[in-house]
Short mmCIF file of C-alpha atoms in Angstrom, two decimals:
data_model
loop_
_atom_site.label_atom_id
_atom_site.label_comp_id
_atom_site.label_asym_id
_atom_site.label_seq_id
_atom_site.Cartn_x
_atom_site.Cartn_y
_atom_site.Cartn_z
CA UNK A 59 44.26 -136.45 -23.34
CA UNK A 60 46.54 -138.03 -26.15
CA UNK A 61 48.72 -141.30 -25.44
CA UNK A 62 51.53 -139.77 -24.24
CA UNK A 63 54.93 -141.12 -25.65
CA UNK A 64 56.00 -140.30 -21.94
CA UNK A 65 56.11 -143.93 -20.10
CA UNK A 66 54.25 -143.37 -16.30
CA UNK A 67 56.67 -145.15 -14.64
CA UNK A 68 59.61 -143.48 -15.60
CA UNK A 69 57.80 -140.20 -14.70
CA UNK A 70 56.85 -141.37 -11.61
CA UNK A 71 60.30 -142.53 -10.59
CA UNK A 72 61.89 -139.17 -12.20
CA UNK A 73 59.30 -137.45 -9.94
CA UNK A 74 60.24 -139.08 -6.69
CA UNK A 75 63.68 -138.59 -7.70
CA UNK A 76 62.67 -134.93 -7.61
CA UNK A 77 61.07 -135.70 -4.23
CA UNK A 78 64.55 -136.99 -2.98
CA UNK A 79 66.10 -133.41 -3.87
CA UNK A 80 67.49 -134.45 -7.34
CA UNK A 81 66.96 -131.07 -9.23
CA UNK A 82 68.28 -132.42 -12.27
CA UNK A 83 65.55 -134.92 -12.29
CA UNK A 84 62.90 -132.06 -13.24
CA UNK A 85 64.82 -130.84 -16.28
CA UNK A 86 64.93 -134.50 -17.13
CA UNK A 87 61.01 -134.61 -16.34
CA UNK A 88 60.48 -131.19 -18.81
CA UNK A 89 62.44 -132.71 -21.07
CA UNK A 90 60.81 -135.73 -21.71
CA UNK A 91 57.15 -134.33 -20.92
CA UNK A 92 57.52 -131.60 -23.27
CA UNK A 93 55.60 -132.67 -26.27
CA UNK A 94 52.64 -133.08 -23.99
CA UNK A 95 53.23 -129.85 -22.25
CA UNK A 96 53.31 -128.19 -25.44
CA UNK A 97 49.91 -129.53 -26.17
CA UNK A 98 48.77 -128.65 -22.76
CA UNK A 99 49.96 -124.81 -23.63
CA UNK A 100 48.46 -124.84 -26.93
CA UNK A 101 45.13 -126.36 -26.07
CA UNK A 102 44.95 -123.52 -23.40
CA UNK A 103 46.23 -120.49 -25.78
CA UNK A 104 43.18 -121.72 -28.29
CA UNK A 105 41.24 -120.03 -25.41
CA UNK A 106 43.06 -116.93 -25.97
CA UNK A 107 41.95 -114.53 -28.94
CA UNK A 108 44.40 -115.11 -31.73
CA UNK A 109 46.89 -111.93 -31.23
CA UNK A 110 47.89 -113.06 -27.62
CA UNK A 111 51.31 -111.99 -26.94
CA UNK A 112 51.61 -115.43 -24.64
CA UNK A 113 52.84 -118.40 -27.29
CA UNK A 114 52.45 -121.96 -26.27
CA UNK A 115 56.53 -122.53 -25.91
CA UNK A 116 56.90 -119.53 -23.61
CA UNK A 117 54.06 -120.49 -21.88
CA UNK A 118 55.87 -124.24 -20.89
CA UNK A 119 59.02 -121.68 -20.38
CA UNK A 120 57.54 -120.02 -17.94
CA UNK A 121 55.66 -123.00 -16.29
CA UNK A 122 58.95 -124.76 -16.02
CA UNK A 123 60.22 -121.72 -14.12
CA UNK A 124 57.43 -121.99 -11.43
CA UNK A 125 57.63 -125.50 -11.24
CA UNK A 126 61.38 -125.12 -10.22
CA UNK A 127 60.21 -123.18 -7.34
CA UNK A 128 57.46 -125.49 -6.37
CA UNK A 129 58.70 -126.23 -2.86
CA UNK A 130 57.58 -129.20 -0.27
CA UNK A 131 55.28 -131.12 -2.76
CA UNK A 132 55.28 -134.85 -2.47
CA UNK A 133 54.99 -135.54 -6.28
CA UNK A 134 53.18 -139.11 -6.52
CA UNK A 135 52.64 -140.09 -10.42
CA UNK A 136 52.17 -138.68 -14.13
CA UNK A 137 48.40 -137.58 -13.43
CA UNK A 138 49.94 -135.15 -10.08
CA UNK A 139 52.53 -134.08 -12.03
CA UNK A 140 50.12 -132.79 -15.08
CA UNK A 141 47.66 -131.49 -12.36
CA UNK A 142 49.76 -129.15 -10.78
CA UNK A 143 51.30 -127.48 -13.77
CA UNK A 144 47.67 -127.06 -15.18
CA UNK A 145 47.23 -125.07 -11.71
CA UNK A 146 50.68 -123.29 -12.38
CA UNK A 147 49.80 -122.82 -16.63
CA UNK A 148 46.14 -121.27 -15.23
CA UNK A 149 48.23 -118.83 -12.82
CA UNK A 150 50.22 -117.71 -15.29
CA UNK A 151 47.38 -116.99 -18.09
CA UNK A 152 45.39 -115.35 -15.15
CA UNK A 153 48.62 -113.23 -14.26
CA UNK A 154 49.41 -112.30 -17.87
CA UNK A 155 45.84 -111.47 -18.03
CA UNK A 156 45.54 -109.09 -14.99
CA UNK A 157 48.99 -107.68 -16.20
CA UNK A 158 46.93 -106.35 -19.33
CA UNK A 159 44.73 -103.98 -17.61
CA UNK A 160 41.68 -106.40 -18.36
CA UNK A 161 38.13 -105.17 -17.06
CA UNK A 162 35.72 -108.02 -15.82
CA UNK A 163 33.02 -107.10 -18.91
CA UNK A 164 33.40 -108.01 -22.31
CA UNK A 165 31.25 -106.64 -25.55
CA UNK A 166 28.77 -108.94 -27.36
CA UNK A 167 28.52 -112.26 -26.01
CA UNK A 168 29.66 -115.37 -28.14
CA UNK A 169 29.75 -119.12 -27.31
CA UNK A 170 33.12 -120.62 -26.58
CA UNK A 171 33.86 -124.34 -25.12
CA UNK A 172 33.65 -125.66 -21.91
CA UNK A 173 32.27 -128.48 -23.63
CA UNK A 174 30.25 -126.35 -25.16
CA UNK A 175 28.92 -124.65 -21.95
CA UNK A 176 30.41 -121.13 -20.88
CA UNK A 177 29.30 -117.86 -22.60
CA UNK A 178 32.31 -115.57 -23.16
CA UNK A 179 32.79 -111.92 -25.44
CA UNK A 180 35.08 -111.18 -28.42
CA UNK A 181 38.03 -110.52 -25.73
CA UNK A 182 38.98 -113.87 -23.95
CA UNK A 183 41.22 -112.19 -21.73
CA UNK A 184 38.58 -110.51 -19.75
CA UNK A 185 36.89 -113.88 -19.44
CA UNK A 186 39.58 -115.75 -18.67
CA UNK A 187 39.64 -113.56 -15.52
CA UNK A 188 35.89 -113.87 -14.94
CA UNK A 189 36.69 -117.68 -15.00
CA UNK A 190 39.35 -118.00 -12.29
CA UNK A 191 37.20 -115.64 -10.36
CA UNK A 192 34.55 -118.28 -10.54
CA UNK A 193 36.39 -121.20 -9.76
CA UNK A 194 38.07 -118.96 -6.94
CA UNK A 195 34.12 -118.78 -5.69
CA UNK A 196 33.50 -121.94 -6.43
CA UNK A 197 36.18 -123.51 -4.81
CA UNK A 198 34.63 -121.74 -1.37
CA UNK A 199 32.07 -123.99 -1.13
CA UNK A 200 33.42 -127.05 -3.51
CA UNK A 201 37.00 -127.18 -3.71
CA UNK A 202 36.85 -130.63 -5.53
CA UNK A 203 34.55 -129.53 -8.19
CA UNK A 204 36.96 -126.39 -8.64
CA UNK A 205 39.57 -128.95 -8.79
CA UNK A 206 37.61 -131.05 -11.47
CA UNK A 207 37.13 -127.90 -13.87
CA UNK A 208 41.17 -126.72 -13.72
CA UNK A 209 42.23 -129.76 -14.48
CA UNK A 210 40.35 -131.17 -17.11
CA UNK A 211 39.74 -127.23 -18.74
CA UNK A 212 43.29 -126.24 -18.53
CA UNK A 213 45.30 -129.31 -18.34
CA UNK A 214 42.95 -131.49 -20.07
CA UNK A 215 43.39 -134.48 -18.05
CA UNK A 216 40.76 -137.11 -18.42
CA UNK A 217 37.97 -137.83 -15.96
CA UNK A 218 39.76 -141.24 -15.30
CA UNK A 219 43.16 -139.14 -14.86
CA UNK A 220 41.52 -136.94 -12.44
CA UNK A 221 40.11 -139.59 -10.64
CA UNK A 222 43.38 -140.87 -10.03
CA UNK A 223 44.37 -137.50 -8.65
CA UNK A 224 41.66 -137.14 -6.79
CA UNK A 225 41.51 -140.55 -4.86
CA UNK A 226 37.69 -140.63 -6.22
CA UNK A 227 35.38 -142.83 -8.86
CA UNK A 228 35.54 -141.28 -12.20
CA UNK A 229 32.00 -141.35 -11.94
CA UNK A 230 32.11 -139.04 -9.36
CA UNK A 231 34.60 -136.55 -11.21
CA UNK A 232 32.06 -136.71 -14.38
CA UNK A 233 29.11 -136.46 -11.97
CA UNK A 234 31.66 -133.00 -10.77
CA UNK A 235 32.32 -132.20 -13.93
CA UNK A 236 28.82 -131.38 -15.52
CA UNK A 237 27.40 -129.54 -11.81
CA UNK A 238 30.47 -127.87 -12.21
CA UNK A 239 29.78 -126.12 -15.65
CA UNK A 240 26.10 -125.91 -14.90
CA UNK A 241 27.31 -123.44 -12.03
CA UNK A 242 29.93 -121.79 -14.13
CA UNK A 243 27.51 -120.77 -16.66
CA UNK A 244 25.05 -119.16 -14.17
CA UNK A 245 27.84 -117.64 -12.31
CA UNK A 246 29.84 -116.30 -15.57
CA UNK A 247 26.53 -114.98 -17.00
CA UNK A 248 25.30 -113.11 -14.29
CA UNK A 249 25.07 -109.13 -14.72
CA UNK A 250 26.37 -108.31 -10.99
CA UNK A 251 29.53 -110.15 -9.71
CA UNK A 252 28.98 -113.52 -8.33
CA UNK A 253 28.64 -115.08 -4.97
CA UNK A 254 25.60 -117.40 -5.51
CA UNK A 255 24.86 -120.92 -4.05
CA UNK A 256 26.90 -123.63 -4.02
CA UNK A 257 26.43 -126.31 -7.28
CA UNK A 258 24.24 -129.28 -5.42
CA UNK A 259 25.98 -133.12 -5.29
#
């Protein structure tokens, strides 16, 4: 992720100020956070096919929105806070997704980054689907690694970031990372729907 112009402690004590009930501490947080949300939104939309009707500053809009409602969270730093709204940005792609009548099968397959690693058609939108529905099988048997892939895919938060997040070694959330994908491939490829083994530690 880019330096962000965003100091952490003044996030973190906007966020616990948000914790304390302080409402107008979130449009404070937005507000200050938004040049790095906007990059979060647009480095997700680059996933979309060009003509999607979502743009990147209705996107942080709507994410804003969500987060408002976000109810009983104990926000703890910068890293939490960009966590959770690449959970609530990934919701709302998936939503807008289903919305459009997507089927799960694309046309010709073409190669599209997850580092490089997932196969996905022409249409992303169909894909994007198949890819929460993988993570959503994924996280059955490895809700960390599921964890791993949404944040660093669609908030792009770095391994160390994560690993902050995650109370674990950032060698762990690399080690997470790349299982992960492996499993993601095989599951996103497959010609029936998925439900395969669990990706080994």
């Amino acid at each position: 992720m880019d330096p962000d112009p965003l100091p952490s402690h003044e996030l973190t004590e906007l966020l616990r100020g948000w914790n304390g009930g302080d409402q107008k501490a979130l449009e404070r947080i937005v507000e200050l956070a938004y040049p790095e949300l906007r990059k979060m939104a647009r480095r997700s939309l680059r996933r979309e096919r060009p003509e999607h009707t979502i743009q990147a500053t209705a996107l942080v809009h709507e994410a804003y929105l969500r987060l408002v409602d976000v109810r009983q969270m104990r926000w703890q730093d910068r890293a939490h806070f960009f966590a959770i709204t690449a959970k609530v940005m990934r919701r709302i792609l998936i939503d807008h997704a289903r919305a459009q009548g997507c089927s799960k099968r694309g046309g010709e397959m073409r190669r599209m980054s997850l580092d490089d690693a997932l196969m996905i058609s022409p249409e992303s939108d169909p894909e994007i689907v198949r890819l929460d529905e993988a993570l959503e099988d994924l996280a059955k048997f490895d809700s960390r690694k599921a964890q791993v892939v949404e944040m660093r895919y669609f908030g792009g938060l770095t391994s160390d970031e994560i690993a902050s997040v995650l109370g674990i070694s950032t060698q762990s959330v690399n080690r997470d990372w790349s299982l992960a994908k492996a499993w993601l491939v095989r599951e996103m490829t497959r010609q029936e729907p998925s439900g395969g083994s669990a990706p080994q530690s």
